Amino acid sequence: MTAPVIFSGIQPTGRKHLGNYIGAIRQYVEGQERGEPAIFCIVDLHAISVAFDPADLRERLYDTTAILLAAGLDPDRCLLFRQSDVLEHAELTWLLSAVTSHGDLNRMHQFKDKSAKQRELVSAALFFYPVLMAADVLAYKATEVPVGDDQRQHVELMREIARRFNERFGETLVVPEHRIPTIGARIMDLQEPERKMSTTDSTESGTLYVLDEPGSIRKKLGSAVTDSGREIVRAPDKPGVSNLIEVLAVARGVEPEAIEAEFEGGGYGDLKGAVAEEVVAYLAPVRERYAELRPDEAELEATLAAGAEKARTISSRTLAEVRERMGIGPAR
Ligand code: ATP
Ligand code: MG
């Protein structure tokens, strides 16, 4: 079996939360062991698709870089870079737009959800977001894309774009597979457990940030919304309890069934307390390491620059092929 080429992107918007950690970052760290290469990109070009502040964007980019390194990404074992440093992403977006159906973009849930929430401007960038995401992945001929459940539809679309490109211009791009965790693919907001925990759109008290202090984690979990029942089991009509069970299972590295068995006959208070202690212990090493890494922005820049250089050697090869196939520029 050949090793997978792994690619995933994460936005430098706001503070990263437990959903990002469990749904995505945890998989990145594991992916370093298997990917040849494993490529992780901080997608600042995606972040400008909604309202943003330029100075803040740069700060959050360093935050996200430091979180990823603190979580265990090792620049010797993966490629870690800033999307905007590799110009091929933007160029490939445009080239791929020629084989992207407008109707498909119109069907994207993320666009519908996020555009409804924009107060000033629904940007064309928000609509084009999935094409840029397709370019990110296809530029590296990635075979595997670790993401949370909310990105399922976007990965489906990039597969369609790759297939359409290959049909129209000859076999060039690789059709990637998503890798969505079986447990913790969709961590829910603690206050509104029917909605996903999200960087840009969830309640402050319902969002557990990777960098939250233990006191804050305990408080948020203590007031997590459950239901009027008593049973500690996962069920469609128990989104709050189901979410807590999944979080505890992931943090402990066990199956959710084991949590249900352990807490049979117990109360919601016991469950919340156990989740809080486990999450505190789960995130503490990341928060500590982050505090060491974040102040040295020059070092973070150097890491990103080295990553970008390696990324460019791969993506520029793909771009040359794509341009050639499409008849763009002089013949090679
Ligand atoms: P935004 O709401 O602005 O889109 P986000 O919280 O979704 O922000 P992203 O940077 O867009 O953060 O997503 C990074 C990764 O985290 C993606 O792979 C996404 O699928 C995953 N992810 C995001 N939210 C969750 C969640 N609640 N549970 C599990 N995975 C998630
Ligand atoms: Mg997102």
mmCIF file of C-alpha atoms and ligand atoms in Angstrom:
data_model
loop_
_atom_site.group_PDB
_atom_site.id
_atom_site.type_symbol
_atom_site.label_atom_id
_atom_site.label_comp_id
_atom_site.label_asym_id
_atom_site.label_seq_id
_atom_site.Cartn_x
_atom_site.Cartn_y
_atom_site.Cartn_z
ATOM 1 C CA MET A 1 0.000 0.000 0.000
ATOM 2 C CA THR A 2 1.310 3.450 -0.856
ATOM 3 C CA ALA A 3 1.384 6.109 1.849
ATOM 4 C CA PRO A 4 -1.353 8.752 1.680
ATOM 5 C CA VAL A 5 -0.710 12.351 0.723
ATOM 6 C CA ILE A 6 -2.560 14.192 3.475
ATOM 7 C CA PHE A 7 -3.736 17.799 3.191
ATOM 8 C CA SER A 8 -5.914 19.932 5.422
ATOM 9 C CA GLY A 9 -6.491 23.616 6.070
ATOM 10 C CA ILE A 10 -7.565 25.539 9.136
ATOM 11 C CA GLN A 11 -8.716 29.148 9.353
ATOM 12 C CA PRO A 12 -6.863 31.737 11.427
ATOM 13 C CA THR A 13 -10.191 33.277 12.395
ATOM 14 C CA GLY A 14 -10.863 33.843 16.082
ATOM 15 C CA ARG A 15 -9.743 31.378 18.703
ATOM 16 C CA LYS A 16 -9.641 27.699 17.908
ATOM 17 C CA HIS A 17 -12.060 25.575 19.915
ATOM 18 C CA LEU A 18 -12.517 22.039 21.124
ATOM 19 C CA GLY A 19 -14.458 21.139 17.958
ATOM 20 C CA ASN A 20 -11.473 22.141 15.814
ATOM 21 C CA TYR A 21 -9.170 20.247 18.119
ATOM 22 C CA ILE A 22 -11.158 17.021 18.163
ATOM 23 C CA GLY A 23 -12.530 17.127 14.608
ATOM 24 C CA ALA A 24 -9.385 18.324 12.862
ATOM 25 C CA ILE A 25 -6.173 19.057 14.791
ATOM 26 C CA ARG A 26 -6.145 15.687 16.562
ATOM 27 C CA GLN A 27 -6.268 14.025 13.145
ATOM 28 C CA TYR A 28 -3.456 16.235 11.827
ATOM 29 C CA VAL A 29 -1.116 15.133 14.581
ATOM 30 C CA GLU A 30 -1.910 11.492 13.903
ATOM 31 C CA GLY A 31 -1.619 12.075 10.148
ATOM 32 C CA GLN A 32 2.047 13.043 10.461
ATOM 33 C CA GLU A 33 2.805 9.384 11.127
ATOM 34 C CA ARG A 34 1.214 8.212 7.892
ATOM 35 C CA GLY A 35 1.319 11.047 5.392
ATOM 36 C CA GLU A 36 4.028 11.246 2.762
ATOM 37 C CA PRO A 37 3.880 14.095 3.057
ATOM 38 C CA ALA A 38 1.351 15.423 5.562
ATOM 39 C CA ILE A 39 0.566 19.027 4.627
ATOM 40 C CA PHE A 40 -1.227 21.532 6.881
ATOM 41 C CA CYS A 41 -2.119 25.007 5.807
ATOM 42 C CA ILE A 42 -3.330 28.033 7.720
ATOM 43 C CA VAL A 43 -5.839 29.424 5.333
ATOM 44 C CA ASP A 44 -5.741 33.209 5.645
ATOM 45 C CA LEU A 45 -7.236 33.621 2.165
ATOM 46 C CA HIS A 46 -10.335 31.769 3.356
ATOM 47 C CA ALA A 47 -10.572 33.970 6.429
ATOM 48 C CA ILE A 48 -11.154 37.136 4.368
ATOM 49 C CA SER A 49 -14.428 35.724 3.052
ATOM 50 C CA VAL A 50 -16.223 37.163 6.104
ATOM 51 C CA ALA A 51 -15.763 40.472 7.970
ATOM 52 C CA PHE A 52 -12.221 40.774 9.346
ATOM 53 C CA ASP A 53 -9.655 43.247 10.620
ATOM 54 C CA PRO A 54 -6.227 43.193 8.875
ATOM 55 C CA ALA A 55 -4.100 43.664 12.009
ATOM 56 C CA ASP A 56 -6.171 41.122 13.880
ATOM 57 C CA LEU A 57 -5.862 38.608 11.043
ATOM 58 C CA ARG A 58 -2.080 38.584 11.396
ATOM 59 C CA GLU A 59 -2.291 38.115 15.172
ATOM 60 C CA ARG A 60 -4.767 35.259 14.863
ATOM 61 C CA LEU A 61 -2.544 33.658 12.261
ATOM 62 C CA TYR A 62 0.290 33.464 14.769
ATOM 63 C CA ASP A 63 -2.138 32.201 17.402
ATOM 64 C CA THR A 64 -3.270 29.390 15.127
ATOM 65 C CA THR A 65 0.290 28.515 14.106
ATOM 66 C CA ALA A 66 1.341 28.294 17.747
ATOM 67 C CA ILE A 67 -1.714 26.190 18.647
ATOM 68 C CA LEU A 68 -0.914 23.699 15.892
ATOM 69 C CA LEU A 69 2.708 23.424 16.975
ATOM 70 C CA ALA A 70 1.667 23.151 20.626
ATOM 71 C CA ALA A 71 -0.764 20.366 19.719
ATOM 72 C CA GLY A 72 2.113 18.361 18.298
ATOM 73 C CA LEU A 73 2.661 19.295 14.676
ATOM 74 C CA ASP A 74 6.360 18.931 14.032
ATOM 75 C CA PRO A 75 7.824 20.869 11.073
ATOM 76 C CA ASP A 76 10.334 18.044 10.601
ATOM 77 C CA ARG A 77 7.528 15.570 10.030
ATOM 78 C CA CYS A 78 4.955 17.672 8.201
ATOM 79 C CA LEU A 79 4.635 20.758 6.008
ATOM 80 C CA LEU A 80 3.080 23.649 7.872
ATOM 81 C CA PHE A 81 2.591 26.908 5.992
ATOM 82 C CA ARG A 82 0.466 29.991 5.375
ATOM 83 C CA GLN A 83 -1.826 29.709 2.371
ATOM 84 C CA SER A 84 -1.165 33.214 1.017
ATOM 85 C CA ASP A 85 2.599 32.524 0.853
ATOM 86 C CA VAL A 86 2.013 30.022 -1.934
ATOM 87 C CA LEU A 87 0.543 31.909 -4.880
ATOM 88 C CA GLU A 88 -0.381 28.711 -6.697
ATOM 89 C CA HIS A 89 -3.492 28.351 -4.511
ATOM 90 C CA ALA A 90 -5.019 31.558 -5.859
ATOM 91 C CA GLU A 91 -4.114 30.823 -9.456
ATOM 92 C CA LEU A 92 -5.446 27.286 -9.340
ATOM 93 C CA THR A 93 -8.700 28.602 -7.859
ATOM 94 C CA TRP A 94 -9.306 30.602 -10.998
ATOM 95 C CA LEU A 95 -8.323 27.788 -13.341
ATOM 96 C CA LEU A 96 -10.591 25.333 -11.519
ATOM 97 C CA SER A 97 -13.474 27.774 -11.605
ATOM 98 C CA ALA A 98 -13.708 26.907 -15.309
ATOM 99 C CA VAL A 99 -14.800 23.372 -14.389
ATOM 100 C CA THR A 100 -16.868 24.271 -11.307
ATOM 101 C CA SER A 101 -20.619 24.403 -11.687
ATOM 102 C CA HIS A 102 -22.328 27.532 -10.419
ATOM 103 C CA GLY A 103 -25.310 25.379 -9.484
ATOM 104 C CA ASP A 104 -23.095 23.213 -7.275
ATOM 105 C CA LEU A 105 -21.728 26.261 -5.458
ATOM 106 C CA ASN A 106 -25.296 27.442 -4.944
ATOM 107 C CA ARG A 107 -26.094 24.241 -3.083
ATOM 108 C CA MET A 108 -23.335 24.557 -0.464
ATOM 109 C CA HIS A 109 -24.753 24.572 3.094
ATOM 110 C CA GLN A 110 -21.866 26.601 4.451
ATOM 111 C CA PHE A 111 -22.570 29.433 2.015
ATOM 112 C CA LYS A 112 -26.260 29.412 2.872
ATOM 113 C CA ASP A 113 -25.569 29.413 6.625
ATOM 114 C CA LYS A 114 -22.793 31.965 6.637
ATOM 115 C CA SER A 115 -24.302 34.344 4.063
ATOM 116 C CA ALA A 116 -27.483 34.581 6.122
ATOM 117 C CA LYS A 117 -25.415 35.824 9.055
ATOM 118 C CA GLN A 118 -23.394 38.527 7.296
ATOM 119 C CA ARG A 119 -24.500 41.966 8.376
ATOM 120 C CA GLU A 120 -22.681 44.185 5.900
ATOM 121 C CA LEU A 121 -21.595 42.269 2.851
ATOM 122 C CA VAL A 122 -22.118 38.809 1.471
ATOM 123 C CA SER A 123 -18.835 38.639 -0.406
ATOM 124 C CA ALA A 124 -18.237 36.753 -3.631
ATOM 125 C CA ALA A 125 -15.308 35.232 -1.698
ATOM 126 C CA LEU A 126 -17.763 33.476 0.608
ATOM 127 C CA PHE A 127 -19.464 31.988 -2.447
ATOM 128 C CA PHE A 128 -16.105 31.004 -3.976
ATOM 129 C CA TYR A 129 -14.732 29.524 -0.748
ATOM 130 C CA PRO A 130 -15.218 25.885 -1.892
ATOM 131 C CA VAL A 131 -13.275 26.488 -5.127
ATOM 132 C CA LEU A 132 -10.300 27.848 -3.171
ATOM 133 C CA MET A 133 -10.586 24.858 -0.849
ATOM 134 C CA ALA A 134 -10.574 22.527 -3.874
ATOM 135 C CA ALA A 135 -7.452 24.289 -5.168
ATOM 136 C CA ASP A 136 -5.736 23.920 -1.769
ATOM 137 C CA VAL A 137 -6.117 20.166 -1.829
ATOM 138 C CA LEU A 138 -5.811 19.432 -5.546
ATOM 139 C CA ALA A 139 -2.591 21.482 -5.871
ATOM 140 C CA TYR A 140 -0.864 18.785 -3.789
ATOM 141 C CA LYS A 141 -2.627 15.813 -5.408
ATOM 142 C CA ALA A 142 -3.662 14.887 -1.886
ATOM 143 C CA THR A 143 -5.361 11.530 -1.419
ATOM 144 C CA GLU A 144 -6.720 12.143 2.085
ATOM 145 C CA VAL A 145 -8.362 15.202 3.643
ATOM 146 C CA PRO A 146 -8.860 15.113 7.422
ATOM 147 C CA VAL A 147 -11.823 17.367 8.300
ATOM 148 C CA GLY A 148 -14.812 17.637 10.604
ATOM 149 C CA ASP A 149 -18.247 16.539 9.468
ATOM 150 C CA ASP A 150 -19.250 20.074 8.403
ATOM 151 C CA GLN A 151 -16.745 19.923 5.532
ATOM 152 C CA ARG A 152 -18.180 16.740 3.980
ATOM 153 C CA GLN A 153 -20.007 18.623 1.238
ATOM 154 C CA HIS A 154 -16.963 20.709 0.322
ATOM 155 C CA VAL A 155 -14.819 17.586 -0.077
ATOM 156 C CA GLU A 156 -17.559 16.045 -2.239
ATOM 157 C CA LEU A 157 -17.439 19.151 -4.446
ATOM 158 C CA MET A 158 -13.638 19.082 -4.828
ATOM 159 C CA ARG A 159 -13.901 15.450 -5.903
ATOM 160 C CA GLU A 160 -16.397 16.485 -8.548
ATOM 161 C CA ILE A 161 -14.127 19.336 -9.692
ATOM 162 C CA ALA A 162 -11.144 16.972 -10.015
ATOM 163 C CA ARG A 163 -13.209 14.424 -11.940
ATOM 164 C CA ARG A 164 -14.575 17.073 -14.274
ATOM 165 C CA PHE A 165 -11.103 18.480 -14.890
ATOM 166 C CA ASN A 166 -9.723 15.042 -15.715
ATOM 167 C CA GLU A 167 -12.615 14.262 -18.053
ATOM 168 C CA ARG A 168 -12.270 17.528 -19.897
ATOM 169 C CA PHE A 169 -8.477 17.913 -20.042
ATOM 170 C CA GLY A 170 -7.084 14.412 -19.467
ATOM 171 C CA GLU A 171 -6.029 12.557 -16.311
ATOM 172 C CA THR A 172 -4.145 15.124 -14.208
ATOM 173 C CA LEU A 173 -5.650 15.655 -10.762
ATOM 174 C CA VAL A 174 -6.134 13.171 -7.935
ATOM 175 C CA VAL A 175 -9.660 12.648 -6.564
ATOM 176 C CA PRO A 176 -9.214 12.869 -2.764
ATOM 177 C CA GLU A 177 -11.100 11.071 0.019
ATOM 178 C CA HIS A 178 -12.316 12.766 3.165
ATOM 179 C CA ARG A 179 -11.224 11.452 6.552
ATOM 180 C CA ILE A 180 -13.893 12.293 9.100
ATOM 181 C CA PRO A 181 -13.477 10.875 12.617
ATOM 182 C CA THR A 182 -16.120 8.346 13.687
ATOM 183 C CA ILE A 183 -16.431 9.987 17.114
ATOM 184 C CA GLY A 184 -16.227 13.744 17.622
ATOM 185 C CA ALA A 185 -16.768 14.718 13.963
ATOM 186 C CA ARG A 186 -19.266 17.342 15.034
ATOM 187 C CA ILE A 187 -18.774 18.801 18.489
ATOM 188 C CA MET A 188 -21.819 20.835 19.458
ATOM 189 C CA ASP A 189 -22.196 24.204 21.174
ATOM 190 C CA LEU A 190 -22.648 23.555 24.907
ATOM 191 C CA GLN A 191 -25.445 26.111 25.188
ATOM 192 C CA GLU A 192 -27.191 25.310 21.918
ATOM 193 C CA PRO A 193 -26.387 21.652 21.341
ATOM 194 C CA GLU A 194 -28.319 21.477 18.097
ATOM 195 C CA ARG A 195 -25.679 23.772 16.529
ATOM 196 C CA LYS A 196 -22.027 22.972 15.898
ATOM 197 C CA MET A 197 -19.375 24.641 17.999
ATOM 198 C CA SER A 198 -17.890 27.229 15.648
ATOM 199 C CA THR A 199 -15.198 29.893 15.573
ATOM 200 C CA THR A 200 -17.290 32.633 14.057
ATOM 201 C CA ASP A 201 -20.791 31.680 15.034
ATOM 202 C CA SER A 202 -21.479 30.076 18.374
ATOM 203 C CA THR A 203 -22.226 31.260 21.879
ATOM 204 C CA GLU A 204 -19.268 32.401 23.996
ATOM 205 C CA SER A 205 -20.353 30.347 27.002
ATOM 206 C CA GLY A 206 -21.083 27.339 24.800
ATOM 207 C CA THR A 207 -17.640 27.283 23.177
ATOM 208 C CA LEU A 208 -14.656 25.633 24.834
ATOM 209 C CA TYR A 209 -11.509 27.271 23.519
ATOM 210 C CA VAL A 210 -8.282 25.302 23.338
ATOM 211 C CA LEU A 211 -6.627 28.047 25.376
ATOM 212 C CA ASP A 212 -9.349 28.396 28.032
ATOM 213 C CA GLU A 213 -8.183 28.376 31.651
ATOM 214 C CA PRO A 214 -9.283 25.384 33.750
ATOM 215 C CA GLY A 215 -11.710 27.586 35.710
ATOM 216 C CA SER A 216 -13.424 28.682 32.549
ATOM 217 C CA ILE A 217 -13.645 25.121 31.201
ATOM 218 C CA ARG A 218 -15.255 23.927 34.457
ATOM 219 C CA LYS A 219 -17.711 26.804 34.444
ATOM 220 C CA LYS A 220 -18.783 26.322 30.827
ATOM 221 C CA LEU A 221 -19.190 22.572 31.242
ATOM 222 C CA GLY A 222 -20.997 23.013 34.546
ATOM 223 C CA SER A 223 -23.662 25.076 32.808
ATOM 224 C CA ALA A 224 -23.835 22.941 29.646
ATOM 225 C CA VAL A 225 -27.421 22.501 28.438
ATOM 226 C CA THR A 226 -28.721 18.918 28.785
ATOM 227 C CA ASP A 227 -32.374 17.833 28.849
ATOM 228 C CA SER A 228 -35.174 17.107 31.286
ATOM 229 C CA GLY A 229 -34.507 13.348 31.248
ATOM 230 C CA ARG A 230 -32.091 11.376 33.427
ATOM 231 C CA GLU A 231 -30.471 8.789 31.194
ATOM 232 C CA ILE A 232 -26.821 9.114 30.196
ATOM 233 C CA VAL A 233 -27.045 7.715 26.673
ATOM 234 C CA ARG A 234 -26.592 9.053 23.177
ATOM 235 C CA ALA A 235 -29.884 9.699 21.377
ATOM 236 C CA PRO A 236 -31.148 12.091 18.690
ATOM 237 C CA ASP A 237 -33.408 13.853 21.204
ATOM 238 C CA LYS A 238 -30.516 14.243 23.681
ATOM 239 C CA PRO A 239 -28.027 16.396 21.752
ATOM 240 C CA GLY A 240 -26.467 17.967 24.859
ATOM 241 C CA VAL A 241 -25.862 14.686 26.692
ATOM 242 C CA SER A 242 -24.732 12.947 23.502
ATOM 243 C CA ASN A 243 -22.190 15.701 22.941
ATOM 244 C CA LEU A 244 -20.797 15.403 26.483
ATOM 245 C CA ILE A 245 -20.483 11.631 26.109
ATOM 246 C CA GLU A 246 -18.559 12.019 22.838
ATOM 247 C CA VAL A 247 -16.219 14.651 24.249
ATOM 248 C CA LEU A 248 -15.426 12.476 27.251
ATOM 249 C CA ALA A 249 -14.891 9.416 25.049
ATOM 250 C CA VAL A 250 -12.421 11.258 22.821
ATOM 251 C CA ALA A 251 -10.546 12.870 25.708
ATOM 252 C CA ARG A 252 -10.170 9.496 27.395
ATOM 253 C CA GLY A 253 -9.510 7.611 24.173
ATOM 254 C CA VAL A 254 -12.342 5.113 24.768
ATOM 255 C CA GLU A 255 -15.591 4.202 22.985
ATOM 256 C CA PRO A 256 -18.744 6.175 23.864
ATOM 257 C CA GLU A 257 -20.391 2.884 24.938
ATOM 258 C CA ALA A 258 -17.847 2.598 27.736
ATOM 259 C CA ILE A 259 -18.849 6.053 28.997
ATOM 260 C CA GLU A 260 -22.547 5.144 28.869
ATOM 261 C CA ALA A 261 -21.873 1.953 30.839
ATOM 262 C CA GLU A 262 -19.741 3.771 33.404
ATOM 263 C CA PHE A 263 -22.360 6.452 34.061
ATOM 264 C CA GLU A 264 -25.419 4.189 34.037
ATOM 265 C CA GLY A 265 -27.614 5.302 36.913
ATOM 266 C CA GLY A 266 -25.461 8.426 37.493
ATOM 267 C CA GLY A 267 -26.609 12.030 37.273
ATOM 268 C CA TYR A 268 -25.896 14.723 34.714
ATOM 269 C CA GLY A 269 -23.844 16.592 37.328
ATOM 270 C CA ASP A 270 -21.445 13.643 37.645
ATOM 271 C CA LEU A 271 -21.070 13.468 33.886
ATOM 272 C CA LYS A 272 -20.377 17.206 33.537
ATOM 273 C CA GLY A 273 -17.826 17.070 36.342
ATOM 274 C CA ALA A 274 -15.997 14.159 34.751
ATOM 275 C CA VAL A 275 -15.982 15.819 31.319
ATOM 276 C CA ALA A 276 -14.610 19.033 32.846
ATOM 277 C CA GLU A 277 -11.716 17.287 34.593
ATOM 278 C CA GLU A 278 -10.866 15.256 31.523
ATOM 279 C CA VAL A 279 -10.985 18.237 29.157
ATOM 280 C CA VAL A 280 -8.852 20.309 31.532
ATOM 281 C CA ALA A 281 -6.220 17.560 31.540
ATOM 282 C CA TYR A 282 -6.571 17.031 27.775
ATOM 283 C CA LEU A 283 -5.929 20.675 26.888
ATOM 284 C CA ALA A 284 -3.482 21.678 29.638
ATOM 285 C CA PRO A 285 -0.307 20.524 27.838
ATOM 286 C CA VAL A 286 -1.358 22.374 24.684
ATOM 287 C CA ARG A 287 -2.036 25.601 26.596
ATOM 288 C CA GLU A 288 1.300 25.376 28.398
ATOM 289 C CA ARG A 289 3.290 24.698 25.265
ATOM 290 C CA TYR A 290 1.407 27.478 23.468
ATOM 291 C CA ALA A 291 2.496 29.994 26.091
ATOM 292 C CA GLU A 292 6.111 29.083 25.344
ATOM 293 C CA LEU A 293 5.800 29.222 21.559
ATOM 294 C CA ARG A 294 3.477 32.148 20.875
ATOM 295 C CA PRO A 295 5.758 35.053 21.906
ATOM 296 C CA ASP A 296 8.476 34.234 19.368
ATOM 297 C CA GLU A 297 6.847 35.524 16.193
ATOM 298 C CA ALA A 298 10.140 35.513 14.282
ATOM 299 C CA GLU A 299 10.455 31.796 14.926
ATOM 300 C CA LEU A 300 6.830 31.216 13.878
ATOM 301 C CA GLU A 301 7.508 33.171 10.672
ATOM 302 C CA ALA A 302 10.625 31.110 9.992
ATOM 303 C CA THR A 303 8.657 27.883 10.431
ATOM 304 C CA LEU A 304 5.926 29.087 8.077
ATOM 305 C CA ALA A 305 8.440 30.297 5.488
ATOM 306 C CA ALA A 306 10.268 26.972 5.448
ATOM 307 C CA GLY A 307 6.949 25.169 5.084
ATOM 308 C CA ALA A 308 5.877 27.424 2.228
ATOM 309 C CA GLU A 309 9.068 26.756 0.337
ATOM 310 C CA LYS A 310 8.512 23.008 0.464
ATOM 311 C CA ALA A 311 4.838 23.443 -0.408
ATOM 312 C CA ARG A 312 5.714 25.517 -3.469
ATOM 313 C CA THR A 313 7.915 22.800 -4.943
ATOM 314 C CA ILE A 314 4.890 20.476 -4.982
ATOM 315 C CA SER A 315 2.138 22.899 -5.994
ATOM 316 C CA SER A 316 4.150 24.605 -8.741
ATOM 317 C CA ARG A 317 4.580 21.219 -10.430
ATOM 318 C CA THR A 318 0.830 20.637 -10.421
ATOM 319 C CA LEU A 319 0.196 24.156 -11.699
ATOM 320 C CA ALA A 320 2.579 23.673 -14.609
ATOM 321 C CA GLU A 321 0.689 20.510 -15.573
ATOM 322 C CA VAL A 322 -2.712 22.142 -15.211
ATOM 323 C CA ARG A 323 -1.680 25.167 -17.293
ATOM 324 C CA GLU A 324 -0.240 22.906 -19.966
ATOM 325 C CA ARG A 325 -3.401 20.788 -20.113
ATOM 326 C CA MET A 326 -5.608 23.853 -20.321
ATOM 327 C CA GLY A 327 -3.545 25.606 -22.977
ATOM 328 C CA ILE A 328 -2.666 28.468 -20.665
ATOM 329 C CA GLY A 329 0.670 30.186 -21.362
ATOM 330 C CA PRO A 330 3.339 29.064 -23.838
ATOM 331 C CA ALA A 331 3.641 25.344 -24.675
ATOM 332 C CA ARG A 332 6.175 23.538 -22.529
HETATM 333 P P1 ATP B 1 -15.951 28.967 11.027
HETATM 334 O O1 ATP B 1 -17.183 28.853 11.862
HETATM 335 O O2 ATP B 1 -15.471 30.355 10.855
HETATM 336 O O3 ATP B 1 -16.052 28.219 9.719
HETATM 337 P P2 ATP B 1 -14.684 26.751 12.236
HETATM 338 O O4 ATP B 1 -14.869 26.672 13.697
HETATM 339 O O5 ATP B 1 -15.514 25.893 11.365
HETATM 340 O O6 ATP B 1 -14.803 28.274 11.831
HETATM 341 P P3 ATP B 1 -12.443 26.162 10.546
HETATM 342 O O7 ATP B 1 -11.086 26.707 10.601
HETATM 343 O O8 ATP B 1 -13.363 26.579 9.438
HETATM 344 O O9 ATP B 1 -13.140 26.500 11.948
HETATM 345 O O10 ATP B 1 -12.373 24.585 10.566
HETATM 346 C C1 ATP B 1 -11.177 23.881 10.806
HETATM 347 C C2 ATP B 1 -11.483 22.402 10.935
HETATM 348 O O11 ATP B 1 -12.247 22.158 12.123
HETATM 349 C C3 ATP B 1 -12.318 21.845 9.772
HETATM 350 O O12 ATP B 1 -11.785 20.576 9.419
HETATM 351 C C4 ATP B 1 -13.695 21.676 10.363
HETATM 352 O O13 ATP B 1 -14.413 20.639 9.738
HETATM 353 C C5 ATP B 1 -13.364 21.333 11.809
HETATM 354 N N1 ATP B 1 -14.459 21.704 12.718
HETATM 355 C C6 ATP B 1 -14.989 22.930 12.845
HETATM 356 N N2 ATP B 1 -15.961 22.934 13.776
HETATM 357 C C7 ATP B 1 -16.054 21.657 14.251
HETATM 358 C C8 ATP B 1 -16.869 21.024 15.239
HETATM 359 N N3 ATP B 1 -17.787 21.707 15.919
HETATM 360 N N4 ATP B 1 -16.668 19.696 15.477
HETATM 361 C C9 ATP B 1 -15.729 18.990 14.795
HETATM 362 N N5 ATP B 1 -14.936 19.534 13.849
HETATM 363 C C10 ATP B 1 -15.089 20.853 13.569
HETATM 364 MG MG MG B 2 -15.462 26.242 9.242
#
